[in-house]
mmCIF file with all atom_site columns, C-alpha atoms in Angstrom:
data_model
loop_
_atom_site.group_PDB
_atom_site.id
_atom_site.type_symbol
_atom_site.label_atom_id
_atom_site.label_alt_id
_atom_site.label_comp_id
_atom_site.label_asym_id
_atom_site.label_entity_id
_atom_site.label_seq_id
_atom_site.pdbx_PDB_ins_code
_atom_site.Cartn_x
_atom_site.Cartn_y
_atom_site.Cartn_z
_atom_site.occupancy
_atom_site.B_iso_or_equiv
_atom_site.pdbx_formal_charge
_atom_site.auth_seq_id
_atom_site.auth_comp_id
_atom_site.auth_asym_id
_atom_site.auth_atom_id
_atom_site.pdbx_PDB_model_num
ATOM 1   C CA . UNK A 1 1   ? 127.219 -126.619 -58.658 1.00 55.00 ? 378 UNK A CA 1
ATOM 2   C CA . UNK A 1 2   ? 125.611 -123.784 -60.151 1.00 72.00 ? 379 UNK A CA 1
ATOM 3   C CA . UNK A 1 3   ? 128.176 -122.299 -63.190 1.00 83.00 ? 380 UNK A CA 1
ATOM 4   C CA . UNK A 1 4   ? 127.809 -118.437 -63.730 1.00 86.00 ? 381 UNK A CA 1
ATOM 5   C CA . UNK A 1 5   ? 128.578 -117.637 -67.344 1.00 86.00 ? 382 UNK A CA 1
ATOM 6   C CA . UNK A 1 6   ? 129.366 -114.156 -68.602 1.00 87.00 ? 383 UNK A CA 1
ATOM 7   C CA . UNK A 1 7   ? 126.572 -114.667 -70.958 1.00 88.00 ? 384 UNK A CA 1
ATOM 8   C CA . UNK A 1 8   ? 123.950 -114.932 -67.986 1.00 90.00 ? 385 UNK A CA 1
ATOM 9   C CA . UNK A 1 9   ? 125.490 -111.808 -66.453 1.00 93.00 ? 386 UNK A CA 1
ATOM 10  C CA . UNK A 1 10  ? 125.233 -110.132 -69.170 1.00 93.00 ? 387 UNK A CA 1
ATOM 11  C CA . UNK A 1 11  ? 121.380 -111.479 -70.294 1.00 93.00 ? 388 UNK A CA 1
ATOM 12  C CA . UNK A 1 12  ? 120.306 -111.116 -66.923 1.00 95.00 ? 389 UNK A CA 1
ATOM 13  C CA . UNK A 1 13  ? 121.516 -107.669 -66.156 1.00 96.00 ? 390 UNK A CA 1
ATOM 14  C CA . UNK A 1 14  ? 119.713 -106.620 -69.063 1.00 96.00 ? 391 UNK A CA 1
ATOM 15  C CA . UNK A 1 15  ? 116.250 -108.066 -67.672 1.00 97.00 ? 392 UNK A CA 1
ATOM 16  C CA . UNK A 1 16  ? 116.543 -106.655 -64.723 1.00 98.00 ? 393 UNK A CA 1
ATOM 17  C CA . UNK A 1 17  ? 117.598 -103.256 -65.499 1.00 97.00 ? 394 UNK A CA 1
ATOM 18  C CA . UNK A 1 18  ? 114.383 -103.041 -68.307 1.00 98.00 ? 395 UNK A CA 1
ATOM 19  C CA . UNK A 1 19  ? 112.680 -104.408 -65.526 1.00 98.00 ? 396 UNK A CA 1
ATOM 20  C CA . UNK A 1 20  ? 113.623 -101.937 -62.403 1.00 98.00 ? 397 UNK A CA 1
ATOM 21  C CA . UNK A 1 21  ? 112.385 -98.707  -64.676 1.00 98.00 ? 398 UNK A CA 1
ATOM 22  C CA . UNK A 1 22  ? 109.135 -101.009 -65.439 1.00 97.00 ? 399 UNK A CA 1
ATOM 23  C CA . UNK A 1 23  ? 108.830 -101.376 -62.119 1.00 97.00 ? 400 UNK A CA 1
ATOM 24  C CA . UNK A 1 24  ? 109.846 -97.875  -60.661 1.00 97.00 ? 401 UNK A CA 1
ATOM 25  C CA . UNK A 1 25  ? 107.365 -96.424  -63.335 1.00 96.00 ? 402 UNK A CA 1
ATOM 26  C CA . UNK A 1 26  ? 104.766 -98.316  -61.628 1.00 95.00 ? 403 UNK A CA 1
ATOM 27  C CA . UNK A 1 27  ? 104.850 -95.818  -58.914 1.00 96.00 ? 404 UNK A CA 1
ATOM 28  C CA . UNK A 1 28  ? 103.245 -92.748  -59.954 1.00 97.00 ? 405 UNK A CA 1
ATOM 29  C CA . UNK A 1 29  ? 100.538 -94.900  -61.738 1.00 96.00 ? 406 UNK A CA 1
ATOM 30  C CA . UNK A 1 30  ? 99.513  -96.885  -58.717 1.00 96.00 ? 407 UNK A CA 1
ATOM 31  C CA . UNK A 1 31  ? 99.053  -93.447  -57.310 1.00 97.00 ? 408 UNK A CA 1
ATOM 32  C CA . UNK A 1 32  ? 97.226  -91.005  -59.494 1.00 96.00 ? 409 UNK A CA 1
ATOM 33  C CA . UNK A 1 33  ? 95.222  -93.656  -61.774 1.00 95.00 ? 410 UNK A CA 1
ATOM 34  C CA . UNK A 1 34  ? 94.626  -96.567  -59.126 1.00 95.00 ? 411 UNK A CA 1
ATOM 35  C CA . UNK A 1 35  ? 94.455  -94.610  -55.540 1.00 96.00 ? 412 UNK A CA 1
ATOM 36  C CA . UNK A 1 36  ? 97.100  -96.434  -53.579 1.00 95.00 ? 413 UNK A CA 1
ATOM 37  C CA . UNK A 1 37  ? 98.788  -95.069  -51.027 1.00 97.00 ? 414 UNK A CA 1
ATOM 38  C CA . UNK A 1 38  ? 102.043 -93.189  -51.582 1.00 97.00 ? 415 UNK A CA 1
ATOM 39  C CA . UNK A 1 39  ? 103.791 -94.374  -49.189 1.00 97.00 ? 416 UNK A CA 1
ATOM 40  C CA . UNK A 1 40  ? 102.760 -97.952  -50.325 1.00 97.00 ? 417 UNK A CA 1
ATOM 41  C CA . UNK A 1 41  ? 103.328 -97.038  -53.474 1.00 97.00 ? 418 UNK A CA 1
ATOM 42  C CA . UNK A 1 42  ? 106.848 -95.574  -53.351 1.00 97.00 ? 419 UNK A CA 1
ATOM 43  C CA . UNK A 1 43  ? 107.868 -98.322  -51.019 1.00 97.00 ? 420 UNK A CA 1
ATOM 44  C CA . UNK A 1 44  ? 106.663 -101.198 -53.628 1.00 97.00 ? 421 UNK A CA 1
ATOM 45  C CA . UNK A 1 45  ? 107.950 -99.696  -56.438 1.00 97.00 ? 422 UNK A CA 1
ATOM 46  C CA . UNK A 1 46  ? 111.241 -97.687  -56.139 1.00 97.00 ? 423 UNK A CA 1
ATOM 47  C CA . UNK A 1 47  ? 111.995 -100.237 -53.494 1.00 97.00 ? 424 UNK A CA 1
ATOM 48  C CA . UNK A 1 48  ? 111.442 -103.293 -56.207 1.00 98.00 ? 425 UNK A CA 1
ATOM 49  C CA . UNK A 1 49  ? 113.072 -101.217 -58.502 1.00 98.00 ? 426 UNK A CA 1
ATOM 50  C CA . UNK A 1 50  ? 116.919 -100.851 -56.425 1.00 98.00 ? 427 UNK A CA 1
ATOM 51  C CA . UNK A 1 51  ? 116.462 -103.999 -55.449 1.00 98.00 ? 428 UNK A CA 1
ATOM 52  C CA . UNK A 1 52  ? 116.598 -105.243 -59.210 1.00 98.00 ? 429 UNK A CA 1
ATOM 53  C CA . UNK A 1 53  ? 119.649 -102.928 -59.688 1.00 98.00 ? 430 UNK A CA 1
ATOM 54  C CA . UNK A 1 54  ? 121.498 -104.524 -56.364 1.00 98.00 ? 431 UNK A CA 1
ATOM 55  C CA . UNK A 1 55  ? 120.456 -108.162 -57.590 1.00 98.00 ? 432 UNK A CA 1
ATOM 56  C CA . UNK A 1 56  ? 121.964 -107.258 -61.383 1.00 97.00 ? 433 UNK A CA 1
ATOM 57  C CA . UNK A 1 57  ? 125.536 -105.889 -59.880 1.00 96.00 ? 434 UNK A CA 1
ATOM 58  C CA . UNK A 1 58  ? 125.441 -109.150 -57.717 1.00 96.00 ? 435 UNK A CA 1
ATOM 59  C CA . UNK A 1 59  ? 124.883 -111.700 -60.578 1.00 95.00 ? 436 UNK A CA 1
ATOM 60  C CA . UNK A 1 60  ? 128.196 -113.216 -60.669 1.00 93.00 ? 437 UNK A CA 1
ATOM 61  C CA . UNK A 1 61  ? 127.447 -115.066 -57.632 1.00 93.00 ? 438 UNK A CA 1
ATOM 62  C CA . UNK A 1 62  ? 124.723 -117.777 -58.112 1.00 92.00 ? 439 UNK A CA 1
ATOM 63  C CA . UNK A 1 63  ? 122.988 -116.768 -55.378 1.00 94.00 ? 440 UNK A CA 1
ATOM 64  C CA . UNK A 1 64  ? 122.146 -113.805 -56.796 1.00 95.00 ? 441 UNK A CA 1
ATOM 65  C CA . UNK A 1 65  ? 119.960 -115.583 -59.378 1.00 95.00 ? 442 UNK A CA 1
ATOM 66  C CA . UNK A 1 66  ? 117.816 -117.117 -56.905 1.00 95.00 ? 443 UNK A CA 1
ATOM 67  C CA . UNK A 1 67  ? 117.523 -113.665 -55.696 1.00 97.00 ? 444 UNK A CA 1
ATOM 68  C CA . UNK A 1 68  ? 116.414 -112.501 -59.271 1.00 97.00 ? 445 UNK A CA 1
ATOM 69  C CA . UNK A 1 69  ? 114.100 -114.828 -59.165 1.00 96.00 ? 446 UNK A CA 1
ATOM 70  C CA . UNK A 1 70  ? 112.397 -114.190 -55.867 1.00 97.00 ? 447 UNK A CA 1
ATOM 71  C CA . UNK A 1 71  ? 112.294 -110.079 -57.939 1.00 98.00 ? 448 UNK A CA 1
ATOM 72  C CA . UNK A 1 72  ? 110.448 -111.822 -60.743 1.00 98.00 ? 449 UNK A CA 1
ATOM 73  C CA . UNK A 1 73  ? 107.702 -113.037 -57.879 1.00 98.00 ? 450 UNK A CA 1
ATOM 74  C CA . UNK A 1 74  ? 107.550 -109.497 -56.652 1.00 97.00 ? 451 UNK A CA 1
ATOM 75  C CA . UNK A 1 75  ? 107.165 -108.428 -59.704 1.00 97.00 ? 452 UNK A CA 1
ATOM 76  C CA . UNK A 1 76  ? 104.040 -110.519 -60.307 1.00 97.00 ? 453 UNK A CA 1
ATOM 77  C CA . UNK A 1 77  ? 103.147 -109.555 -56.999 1.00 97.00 ? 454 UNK A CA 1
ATOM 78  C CA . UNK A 1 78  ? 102.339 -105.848 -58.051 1.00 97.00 ? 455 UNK A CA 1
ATOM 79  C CA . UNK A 1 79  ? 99.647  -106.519 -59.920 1.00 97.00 ? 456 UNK A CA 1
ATOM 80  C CA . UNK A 1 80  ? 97.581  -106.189 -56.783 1.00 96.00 ? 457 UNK A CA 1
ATOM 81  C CA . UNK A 1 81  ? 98.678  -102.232 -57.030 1.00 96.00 ? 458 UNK A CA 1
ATOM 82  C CA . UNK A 1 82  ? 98.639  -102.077 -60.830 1.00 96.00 ? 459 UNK A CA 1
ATOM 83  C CA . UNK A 1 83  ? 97.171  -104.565 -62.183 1.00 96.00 ? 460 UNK A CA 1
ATOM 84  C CA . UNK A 1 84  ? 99.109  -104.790 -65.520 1.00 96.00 ? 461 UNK A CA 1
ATOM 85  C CA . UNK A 1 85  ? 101.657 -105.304 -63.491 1.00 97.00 ? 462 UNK A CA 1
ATOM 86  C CA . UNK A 1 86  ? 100.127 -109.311 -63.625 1.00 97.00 ? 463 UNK A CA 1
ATOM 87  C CA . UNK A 1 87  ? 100.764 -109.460 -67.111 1.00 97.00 ? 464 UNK A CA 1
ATOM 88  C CA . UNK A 1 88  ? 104.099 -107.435 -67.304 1.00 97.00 ? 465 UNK A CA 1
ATOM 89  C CA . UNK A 1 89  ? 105.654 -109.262 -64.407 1.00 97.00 ? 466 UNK A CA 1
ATOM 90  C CA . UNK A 1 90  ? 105.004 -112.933 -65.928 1.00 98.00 ? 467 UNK A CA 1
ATOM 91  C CA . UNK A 1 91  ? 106.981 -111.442 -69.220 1.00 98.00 ? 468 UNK A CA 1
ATOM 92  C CA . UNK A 1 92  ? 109.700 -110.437 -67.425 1.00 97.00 ? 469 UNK A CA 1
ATOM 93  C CA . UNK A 1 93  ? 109.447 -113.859 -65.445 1.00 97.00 ? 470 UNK A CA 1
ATOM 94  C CA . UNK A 1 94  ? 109.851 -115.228 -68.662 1.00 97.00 ? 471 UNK A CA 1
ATOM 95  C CA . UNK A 1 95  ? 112.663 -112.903 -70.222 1.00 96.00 ? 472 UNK A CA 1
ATOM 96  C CA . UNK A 1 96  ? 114.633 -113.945 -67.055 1.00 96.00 ? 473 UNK A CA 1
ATOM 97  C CA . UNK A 1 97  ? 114.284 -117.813 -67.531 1.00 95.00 ? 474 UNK A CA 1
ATOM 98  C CA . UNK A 1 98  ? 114.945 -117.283 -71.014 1.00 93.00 ? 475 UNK A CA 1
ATOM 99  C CA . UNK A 1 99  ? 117.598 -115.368 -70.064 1.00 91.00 ? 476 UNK A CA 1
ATOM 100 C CA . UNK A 1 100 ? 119.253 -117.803 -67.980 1.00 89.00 ? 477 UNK A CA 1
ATOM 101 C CA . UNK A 1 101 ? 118.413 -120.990 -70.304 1.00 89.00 ? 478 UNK A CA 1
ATOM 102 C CA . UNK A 1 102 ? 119.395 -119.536 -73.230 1.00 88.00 ? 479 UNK A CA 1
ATOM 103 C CA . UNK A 1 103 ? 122.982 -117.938 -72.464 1.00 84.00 ? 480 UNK A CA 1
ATOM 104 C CA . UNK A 1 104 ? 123.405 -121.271 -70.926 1.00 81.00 ? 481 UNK A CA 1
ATOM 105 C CA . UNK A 1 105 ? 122.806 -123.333 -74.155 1.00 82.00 ? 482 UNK A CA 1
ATOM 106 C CA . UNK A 1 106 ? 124.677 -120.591 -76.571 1.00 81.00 ? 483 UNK A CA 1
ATOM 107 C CA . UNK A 1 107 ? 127.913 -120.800 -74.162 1.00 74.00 ? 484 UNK A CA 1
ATOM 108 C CA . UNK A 1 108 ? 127.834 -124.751 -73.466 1.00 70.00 ? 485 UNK A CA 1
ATOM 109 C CA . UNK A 1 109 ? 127.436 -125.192 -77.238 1.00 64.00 ? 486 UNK A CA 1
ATOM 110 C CA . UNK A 1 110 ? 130.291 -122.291 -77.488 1.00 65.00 ? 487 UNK A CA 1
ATOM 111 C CA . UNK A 1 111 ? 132.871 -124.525 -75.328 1.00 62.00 ? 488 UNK A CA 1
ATOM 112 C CA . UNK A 1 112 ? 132.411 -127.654 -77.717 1.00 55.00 ? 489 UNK A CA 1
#
């Protein structure tokens, strides 16, 4: 089974709170600079961007980190609105493996 640490709660909340004003600040730029609907727009990205915040108040269920992970294909996903968002989604992809990994590691090596 899948054991939630306080570590990856903590790590992991931090991702994807950076991450939902990344992504809700992706919203007036796929507007103004790269013509996308607003509607589209607001949907993608403020909707992205609570999602992230419900995921990170749910991550003391595993579940929720397969959710988070699903965000971090979203995420990715936007690029086809802004295209940075390619680049800035595969960090965060990577901040939230790390994320999870890491904390991990640091509290398995902690219980020794």
């Amino acid at each position: 089974m899948f054991e939630v640490t306080p570590g990856m709660r903590r790590l992991g909340s931090s991702v994807l709170g950076m991450e939902a004003i990344v992504v809700a600040l992706t919203t007036p730029v796929a507007i103004v600079i790269n013509h996308v609907q607003p509607a589209l727009a607001v949907t993608v990205g403020i909707g992205l961007a609570v999602l992230c915040v419900v995921v990170a108040g749910m991550l003391k269920r595993p579940s929720a980190y397969l959710a988070g992970s699903v965000i971090q294909v979203l995420a990715i996903a936007t690029g086809f609105l802004v295209p940075v968002m390619f680049f800035l989604g595969v960090i965060f992809a990577a901040l939230w493996i790390t994320a999870i990994f890491v904390a991990r590691r640091v509290e398995g090596t902690t219980k020794r």
